[in-house]
Each structure stands twice: as structure tokens, then as C-alpha cells.
Amino acid sequence: MLQLYNTLTRKKEVFKPLKEDEVTIYACGPTVYNIPHIGNYRTFLMTDNLVRILKYLGYSVNLVMNITDIDDKTIRDSKKAGMSLKEFTEKYTEEFFCGLDMLNIKRASAYPRATENVDGMIELAQILMEKGLAYEKEGSVYYRISAFPDYGKLSKLNFNSIKMGASVDVDEYDKDNPRDFVLLKASTQEEIERGIYYESPWGKIRPGWHTECSVMSMNHFGPSLDIHTGGVDLIFPHHENEIAQSEGATDKPFVRYWIHGEHLIVDSEKMSKSKGNVFTLPKLVDKYGGEVVRFMFMSVHYRKKLDFSDSFARHAQNSYFKLRETLENLKFAIKSADDNEYPSDQEVIDLPDNLEDDFRNALEDDMNIPKAIAVYHELSRVSNQYLEAGRNKDVLEKLLSLYRKFADTLGLFAQEGEEVPEKIMELVKIREQARNERDWETADALRDKIVQAGFVVQDTCEGPNVKRQKC
RNA sequence: GGCCGGGUGGCAGAGCGGUUAUGCAACCGACUGCAGAUCGGUGUAGGUGAGUUCGACUCUCACCCCGGCCUCCA
């Protein structure tokens, strides 16, 4: 039974999808105005893990993630770059997808763009206007939060305590209430000159940020969906506003489970340009490898802050290598497996089932991946223990099959099965000969050569185990 | 001020009212031509003060400390 922590109730709840067998998820995606930093990717990875876990538990999943390709920053920075908005955002959309691949994140079923959904946003504004939940002022359309009694239910912020009239008047000429947010923003002269505008009943506009998510999720899933994900900083105001827009328009519950990922910080500090500690993914992936970064991110529960540092990364890397090494060892051993019986067969044969129970229980407990990884390490140890003495084919296959299942569920060890080149195998063969002749000098020289070619050779009683070098 | 988190061994990070988390690092041992991989073992914990209990890291209360959100932000 999967339990998820729902921000709406601030409790772990048993997860039950609307439709028996298909889970609908909407994930807040990137604003494509620069290369996403590693914190962004931590959140995207959280959603990927959620999808993988749901699939592991037997659900089919329909994930939609938006691409925000029009907002203040994209407009501002495209100009700075001397590019059209479209050119500019396409470039960074590509960057975004590259990053997903580096982390082995599965593609969503759709990535709707804000600019492709402006009609829907205008329609939504009209509906809200008709219902008295929105108003026009100076060519912009605003949401009237005072007309939506549930406003604040997600963020638990209390807006009644704001004294109307006292602290409110800063931009009164602009909005009725400073907390009111913009649905459609009147185009500026500059935007019009650059062709970045849309015609609406209220004149030339461009969409406000919050509006796109309501429209796109309802386009794909109708008024209600199962899960909506994003980073904690989106709880307010973004997701609060989505609720106001969607539920205000449809009078139906919008999202059933709100899942929010905690932030990644660096050396105990928030990432910020002024501190110069903003890391981008390609940089990290170069240094540690994509799967290591993925593994590192997964080694902290999604609702806890992840304090990134070099030593943290190195520890994660070692831990990752250990798991990968065991997989290699299993694969190697299975080549020489037999049908003989070994003393520990009976003892080992049932362990995988128990470990899988532990693994599933961990994941079902609000996606406790750190715990699941601990179970994975147990499987690793059990496997290695068996390899010390046993070679029974059935036992080894059972261990290996569970090992791969864990790997797939966690999105690890995806690029398996790289064949060792013929040339390297030649060297290994010659080295074996030298070793048989106890010619250690030649053997060691050959080993150095193999290492220089990027491979490692480990001598075992079943013969040499050749593998690609770590990282 | 309001709302929410959190404080576990050298580091990272889990579960649990009483029995080893797990990994990394360290140390010892085994295996090995050497190496690698691996196995076995060892040590180091639970912010502070009370309370509940036969027994609390785990429950209750108070306090201290740290962080986040309340403005754009994954």
C-alpha cells in the first residue's frame, strides 16, 4: 500500500488513484531561460522516481510536464541574447532535455509549452471573469483572491489577518488587493514591438505564470488529477494560485495529492548567483558521471534538504560503485554457473523474496529511497557472500534478476552490457599465459596497458574478470 | 510575528519503545604472486532538561539551536 505525504493535509496518506489503473501526474517543469541548476534537477528526478515507483507497483502512469517558454525572464534574457523569444527558449529547452538524459530520467508523455496554450488561458480568464473571480484593470486581468474562500488551503497562509486598507495600498492603482495575482498581463510597448503578444478581449496580453499550469493540466486530465509535483518553493504562491484558478473555474477538486520536493543546498548554503555556488548539471556529470549524480540525489529522502558538497559526492560515488561492482560480479559468475548443489543454496534461495518485500515496503512508505538503497546494499552483500562459495545457476539467476529489478526501479545501471573490445581481450589472454608461466613482470606490464586503455582486470578463480574502469 | 520542517556515531543517512540499519571513511583479520574485488570482525551515536514506562534515540512536555516559506525561485 503506497503512502504519500500530501502537502494539502500535511500527512502521509494512502494513495488511491482516481482511475483504478492509470495515475495522472502533472509536474511543474522548467522556465527555459538558462541552463537548469542541479537543484532543479533534483526536483525533476523526484518526479521520475515517483513515476518509476508507481510503475513498479503496477500502475500505468501518465505524466505531463510543462515548459514555461514565456515569462518575464525569458522575455528579458532573450532580448539580452539578441535572439527571438522562440529561438532562445528552444535552445534552453534542448539543454533541459539533455540534462534529463544525463540523469536517466524517463520522458513524460507530453511537454506542453505555455505559448501553445494561450487560447486556453484566455478562456480560463473569461470563465473566472464571468464567475466574479477575476477583474480587468488597465488591460491586465487579475484573480480576486478574496472571492475564493479556500485561498490559502495549501500553503496554510492566513490572509484574513491582512488588514485591508492598512498595509495594502502600495500598488492599489494596479490591483484591488496586493495579493491578487495576474492571469493575463497587458503587453508592454517593447513586447508588442518584438511581436510577443496575443490578442484577447482585453487587448494585447501575454499570459501570467500561474495560469498555464491550470490550463495545461486540465487540458490533459480534465478538472481533477491525481498528483501534482514541484519544489517546495512552489507551494506558495504558484500552486496556491493554481488551485484558486482551477477550482474557481470548475468547482471540482483540482489535485488529490500534492507532492513537494525539498531543496538542494550547497555547503549548507542556498545556491545563489551572488555566492557563486550555483552548479549546473553538465559540470557535475563531467566530474562524477550521470548515474552517480542520480544516485547521490537519491541518497537523501525527497522531503529533506540535500546538502551538496564534494565529499558528499565522493561518498555517494563510492557507494554507487560498490553496488555496480556487485552487479558486474554476478554477471561474471553466472557465465560459469552450474547445476551443482552448494551448502548455502537453501539458505540463500529465499532471501531475494524477503529483500524485495523490504524494498517495496520502503518505497511504499512515502518513497523512502534511502531505505530502499540500504536494502539494495543488503542484496549486494548477500550476493557477494554467495559468490564466495556457491555457483548454482538457479540461485545466481534469482539474485541477478532481483538485482536488475532494483536497478530498473531506481533508474540505475542502465548502460549495461558494453562489450569489452577484442583488442583488450587479446591482451588479457596473453597476460593469462604470462601468469600461468609465473612471469609476473610481463603480466603486470600488460595489466598496466589494459588499465591505460580504460579497463580493469581482476583475477578470480574462474579466470580474469575484465570490466570498464570506474567512471 | 504567522505557518512548516529539522537536530542520530568521523561523514552521509534510515527504521524502531527492549535484539546489527545501511553506505562511505578508519582499524584488524581472511583471500591474493602483486593488485583488484570480496568476506569476516572492531570501534565511534541520538541537542538539553524533565516526565510516562520494567525499559526511550524512538511517546509527552518544556527549553535551546538550525533551516525554509510568508516577494521571483525546483
PDB file of N, CA and C (backbone and C1' of nucleotides) in Angstrom, chain A residues 39-40 43 73 179 209 231 233-234 264 270 301 305 312 315 319 322 325 329 368 371 374 384-385 388 440 444 447 458-459, chain B residues 2-4 6 11-15 21-25 33-40 67-74:
ATOM      1  N   GLY A  39      19.695  21.873  -8.478  1.00  0.00           N
ATOM      2  CA  GLY A  39      18.514  21.841  -7.614  1.00  0.00           C
ATOM      3  C   GLY A  39      17.256  21.587  -8.421  1.00  0.00           C
ATOM      4  N   ASN A  40      17.173  22.242  -9.576  1.00  0.00           N
ATOM      5  CA  ASN A  40      16.028  21.982 -10.454  1.00  0.00           C
ATOM      6  C   ASN A  40      15.945  20.503 -10.778  1.00  0.00           C
ATOM      7  N   THR A  43      14.504  18.068  -8.252  1.00  0.00           N
ATOM      8  CA  THR A  43      13.044  18.008  -8.247  1.00  0.00           C
ATOM      9  C   THR A  43      12.514  17.188  -9.426  1.00  0.00           C
ATOM     10  N   LYS A  73      11.396  36.532 -17.368  1.00  0.00           N
ATOM     11  CA  LYS A  73      12.815  36.234 -17.537  1.00  0.00           C
ATOM     12  C   LYS A  73      13.168  35.790 -18.950  1.00  0.00           C
ATOM     13  N   ARG A 179      -2.363  41.000  -2.953  1.00  0.00           N
ATOM     14  CA  ARG A 179      -2.173  39.556  -3.100  1.00  0.00           C
ATOM     15  C   ARG A 179      -2.811  39.018  -4.371  1.00  0.00           C
ATOM     16  N   TRP A 209       2.218  33.617 -15.197  1.00  0.00           N
ATOM     17  CA  TRP A 209       2.856  32.317 -14.989  1.00  0.00           C
ATOM     18  C   TRP A 209       1.890  31.246 -14.474  1.00  0.00           C
ATOM     19  N   GLY A 231       8.779  21.786  -6.626  1.00  0.00           N
ATOM     20  CA  GLY A 231       9.644  22.082  -5.489  1.00  0.00           C
ATOM     21  C   GLY A 231       8.867  22.789  -4.384  1.00  0.00           C
ATOM     22  N   ASP A 233       9.265  25.473  -2.946  1.00  0.00           N
ATOM     23  CA  ASP A 233       9.076  26.913  -3.105  1.00  0.00           C
ATOM     24  C   ASP A 233       7.874  27.228  -3.987  1.00  0.00           C
ATOM     25  N   LEU A 234       7.319  26.231  -4.624  1.00  0.00           N
ATOM     26  CA  LEU A 234       6.151  26.489  -5.464  1.00  0.00           C
ATOM     27  C   LEU A 234       4.841  26.410  -4.695  1.00  0.00           C
ATOM     28  N   LEU A 264      17.839  21.514  -2.711  1.00  0.00           N
ATOM     29  CA  LEU A 264      19.231  21.127  -2.624  1.00  0.00           C
ATOM     30  C   LEU A 264      20.001  22.382  -2.235  1.00  0.00           C
ATOM     31  N   LYS A 270      22.189  28.204   0.668  1.00  0.00           N
ATOM     32  CA  LYS A 270      21.326  28.222  -0.502  1.00  0.00           C
ATOM     33  C   LYS A 270      22.159  28.585  -1.730  1.00  0.00           C
ATOM     34  N   HIS A 301      16.276  11.504   1.321  1.00  0.00           N
ATOM     35  CA  HIS A 301      14.825  11.488   1.116  1.00  0.00           C
ATOM     36  C   HIS A 301      14.351  12.806   0.480  1.00  0.00           C
ATOM     37  N   LYS A 305      16.295  18.354   2.990  1.00  0.00           N
ATOM     38  CA  LYS A 305      17.292  19.117   2.243  1.00  0.00           C
ATOM     39  C   LYS A 305      18.497  18.245   1.936  1.00  0.00           C
ATOM     40  N   PHE A 312      30.469  14.866  -0.051  1.00  0.00           N
ATOM     41  CA  PHE A 312      29.201  14.156  -0.153  1.00  0.00           C
ATOM     42  C   PHE A 312      29.140  13.384  -1.467  1.00  0.00           C
ATOM     43  N   HIS A 315      31.485  10.285  -1.447  1.00  0.00           N
ATOM     44  CA  HIS A 315      30.930   9.162  -0.687  1.00  0.00           C
ATOM     45  C   HIS A 315      29.859   8.441  -1.490  1.00  0.00           C
ATOM     46  N   SER A 319      29.763   4.521  -2.860  1.00  0.00           N
ATOM     47  CA  SER A 319      28.636   3.652  -2.552  1.00  0.00           C
ATOM     48  C   SER A 319      28.009   3.107  -3.838  1.00  0.00           C
ATOM     49  N   LYS A 322      30.177   0.435  -5.425  1.00  0.00           N
ATOM     50  CA  LYS A 322      30.079  -0.845  -4.740  1.00  0.00           C
ATOM     51  C   LYS A 322      28.891  -1.644  -5.287  1.00  0.00           C
ATOM     52  N   GLU A 325      29.665  -2.783  -8.798  1.00  0.00           N
ATOM     53  CA  GLU A 325      30.666  -3.850  -8.798  1.00  0.00           C
ATOM     54  C   GLU A 325      30.000  -5.214  -8.562  1.00  0.00           C
ATOM     55  N   ASN A 329      30.043  -8.512 -10.792  1.00  0.00           N
ATOM     56  CA  ASN A 329      30.489  -9.801 -10.264  1.00  0.00           C
ATOM     57  C   ASN A 329      29.451 -10.894 -10.507  1.00  0.00           C
ATOM     58  N   ASN A 368      10.594   6.095   0.327  1.00  0.00           N
ATOM     59  CA  ASN A 368      11.813   6.120   1.141  1.00  0.00           C
ATOM     60  C   ASN A 368      12.961   5.445   0.381  1.00  0.00           C
ATOM     61  N   LYS A 371      16.171   4.245   2.290  1.00  0.00           N
ATOM     62  CA  LYS A 371      15.960   2.934   2.905  1.00  0.00           C
ATOM     63  C   LYS A 371      16.025   1.839   1.847  1.00  0.00           C
ATOM     64  N   ALA A 374      19.452   1.003   1.113  1.00  0.00           N
ATOM     65  CA  ALA A 374      20.038   0.155   2.155  1.00  0.00           C
ATOM     66  C   ALA A 374      19.688  -1.309   1.886  1.00  0.00           C
ATOM     67  N   ASN A 384      27.310 -11.194  -2.797  1.00  0.00           N
ATOM     68  CA  ASN A 384      28.750 -11.401  -2.680  1.00  0.00           C
ATOM     69  C   ASN A 384      29.085 -12.552  -1.742  1.00  0.00           C
ATOM     70  N   GLN A 385      28.294 -12.675  -0.691  1.00  0.00           N
ATOM     71  CA  GLN A 385      28.507 -13.794   0.232  1.00  0.00           C
ATOM     72  C   GLN A 385      28.322 -15.108  -0.517  1.00  0.00           C
ATOM     73  N   GLU A 388      31.133 -16.129  -2.723  1.00  0.00           N
ATOM     74  CA  GLU A 388      32.321 -16.646  -2.058  1.00  0.00           C
ATOM     75  C   GLU A 388      32.396 -18.156  -2.204  1.00  0.00           C
ATOM     76  N   TRP A 440      55.530 -12.654 -13.782  1.00  0.00           N
ATOM     77  CA  TRP A 440      54.738 -11.550 -13.206  1.00  0.00           C
ATOM     78  C   TRP A 440      55.069 -10.220 -13.854  1.00  0.00           C
ATOM     79  N   ASP A 444      52.166  -7.952 -15.227  1.00  0.00           N
ATOM     80  CA  ASP A 444      51.866  -6.637 -14.657  1.00  0.00           C
ATOM     81  C   ASP A 444      51.950  -5.537 -15.703  1.00  0.00           C
ATOM     82  N   ARG A 447      48.861  -5.644 -17.585  1.00  0.00           N
ATOM     83  CA  ARG A 447      47.747  -5.091 -16.801  1.00  0.00           C
ATOM     84  C   ARG A 447      47.764  -3.560 -16.883  1.00  0.00           C
ATOM     85  N   GLN A 458      40.432  -8.137 -13.133  1.00  0.00           N
ATOM     86  CA  GLN A 458      40.506  -8.706 -11.794  1.00  0.00           C
ATOM     87  C   GLN A 458      40.677 -10.208 -11.928  1.00  0.00           C
ATOM     88  N   ASP A 459      41.683 -10.739 -11.243  1.00  0.00           N
ATOM     89  CA  ASP A 459      41.934 -12.179 -11.318  1.00  0.00           C
ATOM     90  C   ASP A 459      41.058 -12.912 -10.317  1.00  0.00           C
TER      91      ASP A 459
ATOM     92  P     G B   2       3.570  34.022  16.421  1.00  0.00           P
ATOM     93  O5'   G B   2       2.919  33.767  14.993  1.00  0.00           O
ATOM     94  C5'   G B   2       1.530  34.022  14.774  1.00  0.00           C
ATOM     95  C4'   G B   2       1.173  33.634  13.362  1.00  0.00           C
ATOM     96  C3'   G B   2       1.515  32.203  12.989  1.00  0.00           C
ATOM     97  O3'   G B   2       0.516  31.298  13.418  1.00  0.00           O
ATOM     98  C1'   G B   2       2.323  33.628  11.309  1.00  0.00           C
ATOM     99  P     C B   3       0.956  29.863  13.958  1.00  0.00           P
ATOM    100  O5'   C B   3       1.301  29.109  12.596  1.00  0.00           O
ATOM    101  C5'   C B   3       0.303  28.944  11.598  1.00  0.00           C
ATOM    102  C4'   C B   3       0.944  28.410  10.345  1.00  0.00           C
ATOM    103  C3'   C B   3       1.821  27.196  10.547  1.00  0.00           C
ATOM    104  O3'   C B   3       1.083  26.010  10.711  1.00  0.00           O
ATOM    105  C1'   C B   3       2.936  28.714   9.144  1.00  0.00           C
ATOM    106  P     C B   4       1.761  24.826  11.487  1.00  0.00           P
ATOM    107  O5'   C B   4       2.872  24.504  10.400  1.00  0.00           O
ATOM    108  C5'   C B   4       2.851  23.439   9.627  1.00  0.00           C
ATOM    109  C4'   C B   4       4.059  23.409   8.716  1.00  0.00           C
ATOM    110  C3'   C B   4       5.138  22.501   9.230  1.00  0.00           C
ATOM    111  O3'   C B   4       4.763  21.153   9.019  1.00  0.00           O
ATOM    112  C1'   C B   4       6.131  24.455   8.375  1.00  0.00           C
ATOM    113  P     G B   6      10.271  16.806  10.684  1.00  0.00           P
ATOM    114  O5'   G B   6      11.813  17.018  11.000  1.00  0.00           O
ATOM    115  C5'   G B   6      12.770  16.894   9.970  1.00  0.00           C
ATOM    116  C4'   G B   6      14.030  17.596  10.329  1.00  0.00           C
ATOM    117  C3'   G B   6      14.687  17.161  11.619  1.00  0.00           C
ATOM    118  O3'   G B   6      15.360  15.924  11.435  1.00  0.00           O
ATOM    119  C1'   G B   6      14.798  19.515  11.420  1.00  0.00           C
ATOM    120  P     C B  11      30.836  14.003  12.176  1.00  0.00           P
ATOM    121  O5'   C B  11      30.750  13.648  10.623  1.00  0.00           O
ATOM    122  C5'   C B  11      31.312  14.527   9.656  1.00  0.00           C
ATOM    123  C4'   C B  11      31.039  13.990   8.275  1.00  0.00           C
ATOM    124  C3'   C B  11      29.572  13.777   7.926  1.00  0.00           C
ATOM    125  O3'   C B  11      28.947  14.976   7.511  1.00  0.00           O
ATOM    126  C1'   C B  11      30.802  11.866   7.299  1.00  0.00           C
ATOM    127  P     A B  12      27.395  15.153   7.743  1.00  0.00           P
ATOM    128  O5'   A B  12      26.758  14.061   6.769  1.00  0.00           O
ATOM    129  C5'   A B  12      26.726  14.286   5.374  1.00  0.00           C
ATOM    130  C4'   A B  12      26.179  13.078   4.662  1.00  0.00           C
ATOM    131  C3'   A B  12      24.750  12.679   4.997  1.00  0.00           C
ATOM    132  O3'   A B  12      23.792  13.487   4.350  1.00  0.00           O
ATOM    133  C1'   A B  12      26.112  10.753   4.878  1.00  0.00           C
ATOM    134  P     G B  13      22.341  13.691   4.995  1.00  0.00           P
ATOM    135  O5'   G B  13      21.786  12.203   5.129  1.00  0.00           O
ATOM    136  C5'   G B  13      21.405  11.446   3.981  1.00  0.00           C
ATOM    137  C4'   G B  13      21.018  10.052   4.411  1.00  0.00           C
ATOM    138  C3'   G B  13      19.835  10.011   5.372  1.00  0.00           C
ATOM    139  O3'   G B  13      18.630  10.021   4.649  1.00  0.00           O
ATOM    140  C1'   G B  13      21.600   8.683   6.212  1.00  0.00           C
ATOM    141  P     A B  14      17.278  10.137   5.449  1.00  0.00           P
ATOM    142  O5'   A B  14      17.057   8.592   5.791  1.00  0.00           O
ATOM    143  C5'   A B  14      16.170   8.225   6.808  1.00  0.00           C
ATOM    144  C4'   A B  14      16.037   6.724   6.810  1.00  0.00           C
ATOM    145  C3'   A B  14      15.162   6.207   7.946  1.00  0.00           C
ATOM    146  O3'   A B  14      13.798   6.246   7.565  1.00  0.00           O
ATOM    147  C1'   A B  14      17.182   5.017   7.914  1.00  0.00           C
ATOM    148  P     G B  15      12.722   6.653   8.651  1.00  0.00           P
ATOM    149  O5'   G B  15      12.410   5.257   9.342  1.00  0.00           O
ATOM    150  C5'   G B  15      12.015   4.127   8.541  1.00  0.00           C
ATOM    151  C4'   G B  15      12.252   2.865   9.326  1.00  0.00           C
ATOM    152  C3'   G B  15      11.642   2.827  10.719  1.00  0.00           C
ATOM    153  O3'   G B  15      10.287   2.429  10.692  1.00  0.00           O
ATOM    154  C1'   G B  15      13.895   2.181  10.854  1.00  0.00           C
ATOM    155  P     A B  21      22.620  -0.677  15.147  1.00  0.00           P
ATOM    156  O5'   A B  21      21.806  -0.936  13.804  1.00  0.00           O
ATOM    157  C5'   A B  21      22.451  -0.926  12.569  1.00  0.00           C
ATOM    158  C4'   A B  21      21.458  -1.344  11.482  1.00  0.00           C
ATOM    159  C3'   A B  21      22.061  -1.525  10.097  1.00  0.00           C
ATOM    160  O3'   A B  21      22.625  -2.810   9.946  1.00  0.00           O
ATOM    161  C1'   A B  21      20.109  -0.201   9.959  1.00  0.00           C
ATOM    162  P     U B  22      24.019  -2.940   9.255  1.00  0.00           P
ATOM    163  O5'   U B  22      23.841  -2.127   7.907  1.00  0.00           O
ATOM    164  C5'   U B  22      23.063  -2.640   6.835  1.00  0.00           C
ATOM    165  C4'   U B  22      23.028  -1.619   5.727  1.00  0.00           C
ATOM    166  C3'   U B  22      24.383  -1.043   5.362  1.00  0.00           C
ATOM    167  O3'   U B  22      25.120  -1.907   4.516  1.00  0.00           O
ATOM    168  C1'   U B  22      22.861   0.724   5.622  1.00  0.00           C
ATOM    169  P     G B  23      26.660  -1.959   4.611  1.00  0.00           P
ATOM    170  O5'   G B  23      27.065  -0.644   3.817  1.00  0.00           O
ATOM    171  C5'   G B  23      26.703  -0.503   2.454  1.00  0.00           C
ATOM    172  C4'   G B  23      26.955   0.899   2.008  1.00  0.00           C
ATOM    173  C3'   G B  23      28.373   1.410   2.232  1.00  0.00           C
ATOM    174  O3'   G B  23      29.239   0.955   1.217  1.00  0.00           O
ATOM    175  C1'   G B  23      26.850   3.035   2.960  1.00  0.00           C
ATOM    176  P     C B  24      30.745   0.760   1.519  1.00  0.00           P
ATOM    177  O5'   C B  24      31.249   2.258   1.678  1.00  0.00           O
ATOM    178  C5'   C B  24      31.234   3.135   0.562  1.00  0.00           C
ATOM    179  C4'   C B  24      31.677   4.511   0.992  1.00  0.00           C
ATOM    180  C3'   C B  24      33.008   4.564   1.728  1.00  0.00           C
ATOM    181  O3'   C B  24      34.102   4.523   0.839  1.00  0.00           O
ATOM    182  C1'   C B  24      31.429   5.861   2.880  1.00  0.00           C
ATOM    183  P     A B  25      35.399   3.743   1.294  1.00  0.00           P
ATOM    184  O5'   A B  25      35.899   4.610   2.543  1.00  0.00           O
ATOM    185  C5'   A B  25      36.402   5.925   2.332  1.00  0.00           C
ATOM    186  C4'   A B  25      36.727   6.570   3.648  1.00  0.00           C
ATOM    187  C3'   A B  25      37.649   5.778   4.566  1.00  0.00           C
ATOM    188  O3'   A B  25      39.008   5.887   4.187  1.00  0.00           O
ATOM    189  C1'   A B  25      35.843   6.607   5.821  1.00  0.00           C
ATOM    190  P     G B  33      48.220 -16.543  -5.308  1.00  0.00           P
ATOM    191  O5'   G B  33      49.355 -15.443  -5.133  1.00  0.00           O
ATOM    192  C5'   G B  33      50.590 -15.789  -4.555  1.00  0.00           C
ATOM    193  C4'   G B  33      51.650 -14.834  -5.017  1.00  0.00           C
ATOM    194  C3'   G B  33      51.326 -13.354  -4.848  1.00  0.00           C
ATOM    195  O3'   G B  33      51.589 -12.944  -3.523  1.00  0.00           O
ATOM    196  C1'   G B  33      52.230 -13.723  -6.988  1.00  0.00           C
ATOM    197  P     C B  34      50.487 -12.149  -2.729  1.00  0.00           P
ATOM    198  O5'   C B  34      50.529 -10.735  -3.467  1.00  0.00           O
ATOM    199  C5'   C B  34      51.653  -9.877  -3.270  1.00  0.00           C
ATOM    200  C4'   C B  34      51.669  -8.796  -4.310  1.00  0.00           C
ATOM    201  C3'   C B  34      50.447  -7.880  -4.334  1.00  0.00           C
ATOM    202  O3'   C B  34      50.501  -6.899  -3.319  1.00  0.00           O
ATOM    203  C1'   C B  34      51.022  -8.484  -6.538  1.00  0.00           C
ATOM    204  P     A B  35      49.149  -6.517  -2.593  1.00  0.00           P
ATOM    205  O5'   A B  35      48.232  -6.012  -3.799  1.00  0.00           O
ATOM    206  C5'   A B  35      48.439  -4.713  -4.344  1.00  0.00           C
ATOM    207  C4'   A B  35      47.657  -4.557  -5.620  1.00  0.00           C
ATOM    208  C3'   A B  35      46.151  -4.459  -5.504  1.00  0.00           C
ATOM    209  O3'   A B  35      45.734  -3.191  -5.034  1.00  0.00           O
ATOM    210  C1'   A B  35      46.720  -5.814  -7.343  1.00  0.00           C
ATOM    211  P     G B  36      44.457  -3.124  -4.080  1.00  0.00           P
ATOM    212  O5'   G B  36      43.285  -3.493  -5.086  1.00  0.00           O
ATOM    213  C5'   G B  36      43.011  -2.666  -6.203  1.00  0.00           C
ATOM    214  C4'   G B  36      42.043  -3.376  -7.098  1.00  0.00           C
ATOM    215  C3'   G B  36      40.730  -3.770  -6.444  1.00  0.00           C
ATOM    216  O3'   G B  36      39.815  -2.688  -6.444  1.00  0.00           O
ATOM    217  C1'   G B  36      41.579  -5.616  -7.610  1.00  0.00           C
ATOM    218  P     A B  37      38.825  -2.516  -5.212  1.00  0.00           P
ATOM    219  O5'   A B  37      37.874  -3.786  -5.360  1.00  0.00           O
ATOM    220  C5'   A B  37      36.962  -3.874  -6.445  1.00  0.00           C
ATOM    221  C4'   A B  37      36.347  -5.243  -6.479  1.00  0.00           C
ATOM    222  C3'   A B  37      35.684  -5.698  -5.186  1.00  0.00           C
ATOM    223  O3'   A B  37      34.392  -5.154  -5.029  1.00  0.00           O
ATOM    224  C1'   A B  37      37.062  -7.413  -5.982  1.00  0.00           C
ATOM    225  P     U B  38      33.850  -4.842  -3.592  1.00  0.00           P
ATOM    226  O5'   U B  38      33.807  -6.277  -2.918  1.00  0.00           O
ATOM    227  C5'   U B  38      32.921  -7.264  -3.414  1.00  0.00           C
ATOM    228  C4'   U B  38      33.186  -8.574  -2.740  1.00  0.00           C
ATOM    229  C3'   U B  38      33.043  -8.580  -1.231  1.00  0.00           C
ATOM    230  O3'   U B  38      31.692  -8.630  -0.825  1.00  0.00           O
ATOM    231  C1'   U B  38      35.009  -9.732  -1.829  1.00  0.00           C
ATOM    232  P     C B  39      31.269  -8.071   0.561  1.00  0.00           P
ATOM    233  O5'   C B  39      31.697  -9.265   1.520  1.00  0.00           O
ATOM    234  C5'   C B  39      31.150 -10.566   1.333  1.00  0.00           C
ATOM    235  C4'   C B  39      31.864 -11.532   2.222  1.00  0.00           C
ATOM    236  C3'   C B  39      31.913 -11.129   3.693  1.00  0.00           C
ATOM    237  O3'   C B  39      30.709 -11.461   4.359  1.00  0.00           O
ATOM    238  C1'   C B  39      34.060 -11.788   3.007  1.00  0.00           C
ATOM    239  P     G B  40      30.204 -10.563   5.559  1.00  0.00           P
ATOM    240  O5'   G B  40      31.242 -10.974   6.699  1.00  0.00           O
ATOM    241  C5'   G B  40      31.259 -12.302   7.190  1.00  0.00           C
ATOM    242  C4'   G B  40      32.359 -12.439   8.208  1.00  0.00           C
ATOM    243  C3'   G B  40      32.347 -11.394   9.312  1.00  0.00           C
ATOM    244  O3'   G B  40      31.402 -11.684  10.320  1.00  0.00           O
ATOM    245  C1'   G B  40      34.549 -11.645   8.494  1.00  0.00           C
ATOM    246  P     G B  67      20.316  29.280  10.312  1.00  0.00           P
ATOM    247  O5'   G B  67      19.301  28.512   9.366  1.00  0.00           O
ATOM    248  C5'   G B  67      19.804  27.698   8.322  1.00  0.00           C
ATOM    249  C4'   G B  67      18.704  26.881   7.716  1.00  0.00           C
ATOM    250  C3'   G B  67      17.571  27.655   7.066  1.00  0.00           C
ATOM    251  O3'   G B  67      17.940  28.172   5.803  1.00  0.00           O
ATOM    252  C1'   G B  67      16.678  25.871   8.316  1.00  0.00           C
ATOM    253  P     G B  68      17.232  29.498   5.315  1.00  0.00           P
ATOM    254  O5'   G B  68      15.848  28.939   4.785  1.00  0.00           O
ATOM    255  C5'   G B  68      15.820  27.950   3.771  1.00  0.00           C
ATOM    256  C4'   G B  68      14.425  27.434   3.589  1.00  0.00           C
ATOM    257  C3'   G B  68      13.375  28.493   3.300  1.00  0.00           C
ATOM    258  O3'   G B  68      13.384  28.863   1.942  1.00  0.00           O
ATOM    259  C1'   G B  68      12.559  27.015   4.938  1.00  0.00           C
ATOM    260  P     C B  69      13.039  30.364   1.562  1.00  0.00           P
ATOM    261  O5'   C B  69      11.468  30.364   1.693  1.00  0.00           O
ATOM    262  C5'   C B  69      10.673  29.527   0.863  1.00  0.00           C
ATOM    263  C4'   C B  69       9.245  29.584   1.314  1.00  0.00           C
ATOM    264  C3'   C B  69       8.674  30.981   1.453  1.00  0.00           C
ATOM    265  O3'   C B  69       8.283  31.520   0.205  1.00  0.00           O
ATOM    266  C1'   C B  69       8.114  29.734   3.360  1.00  0.00           C
ATOM    267  P     C B  70       8.386  33.070  -0.004  1.00  0.00           P
ATOM    268  O5'   C B  70       7.250  33.594   0.974  1.00  0.00           O
ATOM    269  C5'   C B  70       5.895  33.215   0.765  1.00  0.00           C
ATOM    270  C4'   C B  70       5.016  33.839   1.797  1.00  0.00           C
ATOM    271  C3'   C B  70       5.156  35.345   1.937  1.00  0.00           C
ATOM    272  O3'   C B  70       4.384  35.978   0.918  1.00  0.00           O
ATOM    273  C1'   C B  70       5.070  34.330   4.069  1.00  0.00           C
ATOM    274  P     U B  71       4.695  37.450   0.437  1.00  0.00           P
ATOM    275  O5'   U B  71       5.322  37.131  -0.996  1.00  0.00           O
ATOM    276  C5'   U B  71       4.808  37.780  -2.151  1.00  0.00           C
ATOM    277  C4'   U B  71       5.951  38.181  -3.021  1.00  0.00           C
ATOM    278  C3'   U B  71       6.724  36.988  -3.610  1.00  0.00           C
ATOM    279  O3'   U B  71       6.089  36.431  -4.768  1.00  0.00           O
ATOM    280  C1'   U B  71       8.235  38.602  -2.745  1.00  0.00           C
ATOM    281  P     C B  72       5.972  37.013  -6.195  1.00  0.00           P
ATOM    282  O5'   C B  72       6.847  36.076  -7.121  1.00  0.00           O
ATOM    283  C5'   C B  72       6.969  36.365  -8.505  1.00  0.00           C
ATOM    284  C4'   C B  72       8.300  35.929  -9.010  1.00  0.00           C
ATOM    285  C3'   C B  72       8.657  34.459  -8.814  1.00  0.00           C
ATOM    286  O3'   C B  72       8.008  33.656  -9.777  1.00  0.00           O
ATOM    287  C1'   C B  72      10.532  35.792  -8.364  1.00  0.00           C
ATOM    288  P     C B  73       7.871  32.100  -9.485  1.00  0.00           P
ATOM    289  O5'   C B  73       9.300  31.553  -9.069  1.00  0.00           O
ATOM    290  C5'   C B  73      10.001  30.626  -9.902  1.00  0.00           C
ATOM    291  C4'   C B  73      11.352  30.333  -9.320  1.00  0.00           C
ATOM    292  C3'   C B  73      11.458  29.073  -8.464  1.00  0.00           C
ATOM    293  O3'   C B  73      11.721  27.870  -9.144  1.00  0.00           O
ATOM    294  C1'   C B  73      12.528  30.865  -7.377  1.00  0.00           C
ATOM    295  P     A B  74      12.415  27.796 -10.708  1.00  0.00           P
ATOM    296  O5'   A B  74      12.696  26.242 -10.624  1.00  0.00           O
ATOM    297  C5'   A B  74      11.816  25.262 -11.115  1.00  0.00           C
ATOM    298  C4'   A B  74      11.655  24.198 -10.039  1.00  0.00           C
ATOM    299  C3'   A B  74      11.010  24.745  -8.782  1.00  0.00           C
ATOM    300  O3'   A B  74       9.620  24.664  -8.913  1.00  0.00           O
ATOM    301  C1'   A B  74      12.952  23.482  -8.241  1.00  0.00           C
TER     302        A B  74
END
